[in-house]
Amino acid sequence: MEQPSTKSPLAGYCQGYSTDVDTIRETEYPLLKDTTYLDHAGTTLYAKSMIEEFSRQMTSNLFGNPHSMSSSSQLSTQRTDDIRLRVLQFFNADPEEYDLVFVANATAAIKLVADCFRDSDHRGFWYGYHADAHTSLVGVREIASMGHRCFQSDTDVDSWISDLPTLPTKAPRLIAFPAQSNLNGRRLPLRWCKEVRSAAEKNGGNGYTLLDAASFLSTGSLDIGSVAPDFTALSFYKIFGFPDLGALIVRKSAAHVLERRKYFGGGTVDMVIAAGVQWHAKKESSIHERLEDGTIPFHNIIALDAAIDTHERLYGSMANISTHCAFLAKRFFDRISGLTHWNQTKVCHVYETNGVYGCSTTQGPIIPFNIRNSLGEWAPKTEVEKLATVQNIQIRTGSVCNPGGTARALGWVGQDLLLHYSTGLRCGDAHDLIGGKPTGVLRVSVGAMTSMKDIDSMVEFIEEFYVEKIPPVVALTQPLEETAFAERHFYIESLSVFPIKSCGAFKIPEGKRWEIRREGLAWDREWCLIHQGTNAALNQKRYPRMALIRPAIDLDRGILRISCGVLTEQVSLEISLGWEDTTLISTSTCTNTKRPSTVCGDQISLHAYSSPVVSAFFSDFLGVPCTLARFPSQTASRFSRPPRLSGTWKNRFRKFIMPGSFPSDLPHPVRETNTIPLLLSNEMPILVVSRSSVNRLNESIKANSRQCNGGSKAVAADVFRGNIVVAERLVKLGDAEQPYAEDHWSAIRIGPTQLRVDVLDACQRCQMVCIDQFTGLRSQEPFSTLAKTRNINGKVCFGKYAALAPVETAGFESQPDHRTVMIGDVVMPVYHDD
Ligand SMILES: *Cc1c(COP(=O)(O)O)cnc(C)c1O
């Protein structure tokens, strides 16, 4: 029999919604199928029927530019006027007391206020902002010529307000704070708006508040009429998912500080004299007419009508959304706070907010946290992000544009951060831990259409991958007895080069010896594809179809032949192995394949192929504007420079060519014995993968999938994109394979000449290993199983980097064909270096 309960355990969930959230999800958010989206603080999502209604409006009306008298123009003007009013009412802002200025986004609203303040008084203005501020508010300090202050705490703000009546009266003062922190969801005291004003009134009245409501409004209901901020900045996409538009809501009695703005443009003036006299008359009619420069984004404004309609129809009110989200945030907070490892240590550290999850006056639905193992070591945020991506979970990581909040949460002070910057830390990069401490957070944020299942999936993800139920097994790198491996016979099972970085493999045919150099196997990563807009090298992680671009080196004909696509509809292109078709471009490109971003400034010159045929070939196939480029010798230390050729490359070099080799009269690069020349900064010359390890991994995948009733399939060794795959020849019947023996190798000796290749670091993996190299399709394996079975210091590792030993290149000039490898060559591991 059910116990009578006073309060349902689901109190607040979907409360007031048109129907339960799962039904809303199914009809209105088809994009959310199969994915767990928990980044609503980045943007929430738009409903299908809103877009359909907007599309209906657009196709059934003729909207002209609002600055004219035609009927189409009048229609636009009338609609935007109506919607302006409707938006004010949405925030309970009386149009008698408030006006609304449409801008691009919340940042533009903030900047508009800052520009107006700068021009409002010849002395400029003074600016105070709360430490929880978004970068968009922090930036205002740069133009506050009367000084600025960052309030470290709420008490700082309170005591400043009580001092305000006695402060010397001077230029205008602007106080800015977020209604909700976008880092931790804390909702700040809105009473400050009225308090600042009444304190300022005792002192000449020159104090104003700028409320950044961008984060708050995505899940909160703001009553502007009763809070009464002077200026409120917001972005509509954060509330409705669409349109990409922002607003500045101005309290009319504070509007006079905005009047002196110097710039004018577009529709903001009644008359301008362009030549002769420098004279213009600003529009007198309304605040928004004087501040909206140029043509207002009228189509976006018109979309707001459908956005508000749909939101009200689905969710009833912002208050309902606030309650629903508070319920989910509390559930997530409670569940992750309760997770413990085998030794009772906590798995998740949730950063303190001063708010209370579940209480929507003090706390919004954003949860910043980090994960620790049972030894108390932090999980690197980019590793968590990679694994989450593979599981179709979308969260935000890093310092989330909230410098003050992040620094305080993580315990960094300004001096630390300056030091981090000087050592290379950049916003959005992969420096996850410095001195063992996290540089950013994992941020989960929920929205109107988040369901219980999303929360549970995220918690289950943490449980599955990060909760240690038993003490960790023996460290993977523990030294083993040499004799355990000594009698094993390894051989080269396959050899691959990847002539175009991140594209398909060229398998070296059996029976062919292939040259190996300090930089790696001949022709490996000699080319790459670059985006024509940014010049950044493309990678398979972003463009999985690159796996279907298969280059082949044909030394007899002196060409690189590239085929794209599946067998039935293949196209191909041939390119000379010489340099004649390229032009040198110098670009600052990001060669860091770990995290494609724009903040890595490696200056590198590339030889790009300028032929439209070449770029069309790759662009058409990938659907990205790109072209082929070749790495130069200077940066790569690969070839010293492109040869100056007379005649064709092929004729000139034919007689010197042995299979897999470079033309021998190319000038040799300058070598330093103790540095390994690298083609790309984060890559090592050769990647060695063990067949036995792949087999072991596949057994684990099968075992895992039985446990989870999943249909995970075994993976091919190709997903690891190794250059050399070594396998074991089992001598006696009953011999077992020795997976991960390579962890203990310090070198290998290959082939009849016992060519020495030093074994270096373990290769750190990302979700790219989940791309099937034959179909270009993504799945969850092997990354999910690797994360569980091959996690070394928080990093997922598989395979070993290697490089030709310096001793092998000492007599470089005299013995060119000494350094080759071939399928079937015996591989003898060296376990300890003497
Ligand atoms: C998102 C956000 C902003 C910036 O919004 P834009 O749309 O990028 O201009 C500013 N402040 C807070 C608190 C935010 O959450």
PDB file of C-alpha atoms in Angstrom, residues 205-298:
ATOM      1  CA  GLY A 205      21.913  61.236  -7.715  1.00  0.00           C
ATOM      2  CA  ASN A 206      24.755  60.286  -9.997  1.00  0.00           C
ATOM      3  CA  GLY A 207      24.808  56.497  -9.332  1.00  0.00           C
ATOM      4  CA  TYR A 208      23.317  53.896 -11.678  1.00  0.00           C
ATOM      5  CA  THR A 209      22.945  50.128 -11.905  1.00  0.00           C
ATOM      6  CA  LEU A 210      23.588  47.870 -14.865  1.00  0.00           C
ATOM      7  CA  LEU A 211      22.030  44.443 -14.393  1.00  0.00           C
ATOM      8  CA  ASP A 212      23.423  41.662 -16.571  1.00  0.00           C
ATOM      9  CA  ALA A 213      20.394  39.378 -16.792  1.00  0.00           C
ATOM     10  CA  ALA A 214      21.729  37.197 -19.627  1.00  0.00           C
ATOM     11  CA  SER A 215      22.309  34.064 -17.591  1.00  0.00           C
ATOM     12  CA  PHE A 216      19.460  34.580 -15.114  1.00  0.00           C
ATOM     13  CA  LEU A 217      16.754  34.915 -17.749  1.00  0.00           C
ATOM     14  CA  SER A 218      17.318  31.525 -19.343  1.00  0.00           C
ATOM     15  CA  THR A 219      15.597  29.892 -16.383  1.00  0.00           C
ATOM     16  CA  GLY A 220      14.441  32.745 -14.176  1.00  0.00           C
ATOM     17  CA  SER A 221      11.512  35.120 -14.172  1.00  0.00           C
ATOM     18  CA  LEU A 222      12.552  38.724 -13.800  1.00  0.00           C
ATOM     19  CA  ASP A 223      10.125  41.368 -12.641  1.00  0.00           C
ATOM     20  CA  ILE A 224      11.808  44.501 -13.892  1.00  0.00           C
ATOM     21  CA  GLY A 225       9.005  46.668 -12.542  1.00  0.00           C
ATOM     22  CA  SER A 226       9.795  45.736  -8.963  1.00  0.00           C
ATOM     23  CA  VAL A 227      13.580  45.261  -9.231  1.00  0.00           C
ATOM     24  CA  ALA A 228      13.922  48.546 -11.117  1.00  0.00           C
ATOM     25  CA  PRO A 229      17.452  48.350 -12.531  1.00  0.00           C
ATOM     26  CA  ASP A 230      18.468  51.427 -14.509  1.00  0.00           C
ATOM     27  CA  PHE A 231      19.866  49.328 -17.337  1.00  0.00           C
ATOM     28  CA  THR A 232      19.233  45.645 -18.021  1.00  0.00           C
ATOM     29  CA  ALA A 233      21.212  43.642 -20.594  1.00  0.00           C
ATOM     30  CA  LEU A 234      19.998  40.345 -22.037  1.00  0.00           C
ATOM     31  CA  SER A 235      20.242  37.905 -24.955  1.00  0.00           C
ATOM     32  CA  PHE A 236      17.065  36.290 -26.305  1.00  0.00           C
ATOM     33  CA  TYR A 237      18.682  33.085 -27.556  1.00  0.00           C
ATOM     34  CA  LYS A 238      19.438  32.223 -23.939  1.00  0.00           C
ATOM     35  CA  ILE A 239      15.723  32.397 -23.122  1.00  0.00           C
ATOM     36  CA  PHE A 240      14.091  30.941 -26.231  1.00  0.00           C
ATOM     37  CA  GLY A 241      16.964  29.313 -28.136  1.00  0.00           C
ATOM     38  CA  PHE A 242      16.210  31.720 -31.012  1.00  0.00           C
ATOM     39  CA  PRO A 243      16.437  34.474 -32.339  1.00  0.00           C
ATOM     40  CA  ASP A 244      20.059  35.557 -31.953  1.00  0.00           C
ATOM     41  CA  LEU A 245      19.235  38.983 -30.643  1.00  0.00           C
ATOM     42  CA  GLY A 246      19.738  41.047 -27.523  1.00  0.00           C
ATOM     43  CA  ALA A 247      18.139  43.967 -25.737  1.00  0.00           C
ATOM     44  CA  LEU A 248      18.956  46.803 -23.405  1.00  0.00           C
ATOM     45  CA  ILE A 249      16.033  47.779 -21.194  1.00  0.00           C
ATOM     46  CA  VAL A 250      16.372  51.365 -20.018  1.00  0.00           C
ATOM     47  CA  ARG A 251      14.585  52.966 -17.075  1.00  0.00           C
ATOM     48  CA  LYS A 252      13.394  56.214 -18.611  1.00  0.00           C
ATOM     49  CA  SER A 253      14.251  58.344 -15.627  1.00  0.00           C
ATOM     50  CA  ALA A 254      17.893  57.235 -15.904  1.00  0.00           C
ATOM     51  CA  ALA A 255      17.980  57.661 -19.685  1.00  0.00           C
ATOM     52  CA  HIS A 256      19.483  61.144 -19.535  1.00  0.00           C
ATOM     53  CA  VAL A 257      22.983  59.655 -18.941  1.00  0.00           C
ATOM     54  CA  LEU A 258      22.694  57.983 -22.328  1.00  0.00           C
ATOM     55  CA  GLU A 259      21.852  61.218 -24.133  1.00  0.00           C
ATOM     56  CA  ARG A 260      25.356  62.503 -24.768  1.00  0.00           C
ATOM     57  CA  ARG A 261      26.576  59.584 -26.800  1.00  0.00           C
ATOM     58  CA  LYS A 262      28.707  61.079 -29.554  1.00  0.00           C
ATOM     59  CA  TYR A 263      28.289  58.557 -32.325  1.00  0.00           C
ATOM     60  CA  PHE A 264      25.175  58.569 -34.436  1.00  0.00           C
ATOM     61  CA  GLY A 265      24.318  56.466 -37.456  1.00  0.00           C
ATOM     62  CA  GLY A 266      21.458  55.204 -39.578  1.00  0.00           C
ATOM     63  CA  GLY A 267      18.066  56.016 -38.149  1.00  0.00           C
ATOM     64  CA  THR A 268      19.174  57.699 -34.919  1.00  0.00           C
ATOM     65  CA  VAL A 269      19.057  61.269 -36.244  1.00  0.00           C
ATOM     66  CA  ASP A 270      16.366  63.647 -37.486  1.00  0.00           C
ATOM     67  CA  MET A 271      18.783  65.627 -39.604  1.00  0.00           C
ATOM     68  CA  VAL A 272      22.481  65.642 -40.422  1.00  0.00           C
ATOM     69  CA  ILE A 273      24.508  68.143 -42.414  1.00  0.00           C
ATOM     70  CA  ALA A 274      27.205  66.120 -44.095  1.00  0.00           C
ATOM     71  CA  ALA A 275      29.462  68.873 -45.487  1.00  0.00           C
ATOM     72  CA  GLY A 276      30.290  72.374 -44.319  1.00  0.00           C
ATOM     73  CA  VAL A 277      28.766  72.732 -40.880  1.00  0.00           C
ATOM     74  CA  GLN A 278      29.221  69.873 -38.427  1.00  0.00           C
ATOM     75  CA  TRP A 279      25.652  69.700 -37.248  1.00  0.00           C
ATOM     76  CA  HIS A 280      23.099  67.002 -36.551  1.00  0.00           C
ATOM     77  CA  ALA A 281      19.852  66.667 -34.620  1.00  0.00           C
ATOM     78  CA  LYS A 282      19.188  63.456 -32.721  1.00  0.00           C
ATOM     79  CA  LYS A 283      15.745  61.910 -32.839  1.00  0.00           C
ATOM     80  CA  GLU A 284      13.625  63.285 -30.065  1.00  0.00           C
ATOM     81  CA  SER A 285      10.825  60.779 -30.103  1.00  0.00           C
ATOM     82  CA  SER A 286      12.133  57.912 -27.994  1.00  0.00           C
ATOM     83  CA  ILE A 287      15.183  56.476 -26.320  1.00  0.00           C
ATOM     84  CA  HIS A 288      15.355  53.455 -28.567  1.00  0.00           C
ATOM     85  CA  GLU A 289      15.254  55.578 -31.707  1.00  0.00           C
ATOM     86  CA  ARG A 290      18.287  57.498 -30.537  1.00  0.00           C
ATOM     87  CA  LEU A 291      20.251  54.379 -29.645  1.00  0.00           C
ATOM     88  CA  GLU A 292      19.459  51.863 -32.383  1.00  0.00           C
ATOM     89  CA  ASP A 293      22.157  52.539 -34.971  1.00  0.00           C
ATOM     90  CA  GLY A 294      21.423  51.452 -38.499  1.00  0.00           C
ATOM     91  CA  THR A 295      18.658  49.104 -39.582  1.00  0.00           C
ATOM     92  CA  ILE A 296      17.331  47.178 -36.625  1.00  0.00           C
ATOM     93  CA  PRO A 297      17.486  43.376 -37.018  1.00  0.00           C
ATOM     94  CA  PHE A 298      13.805  43.407 -37.932  1.00  0.00           C
TER      95      PHE A 298
END
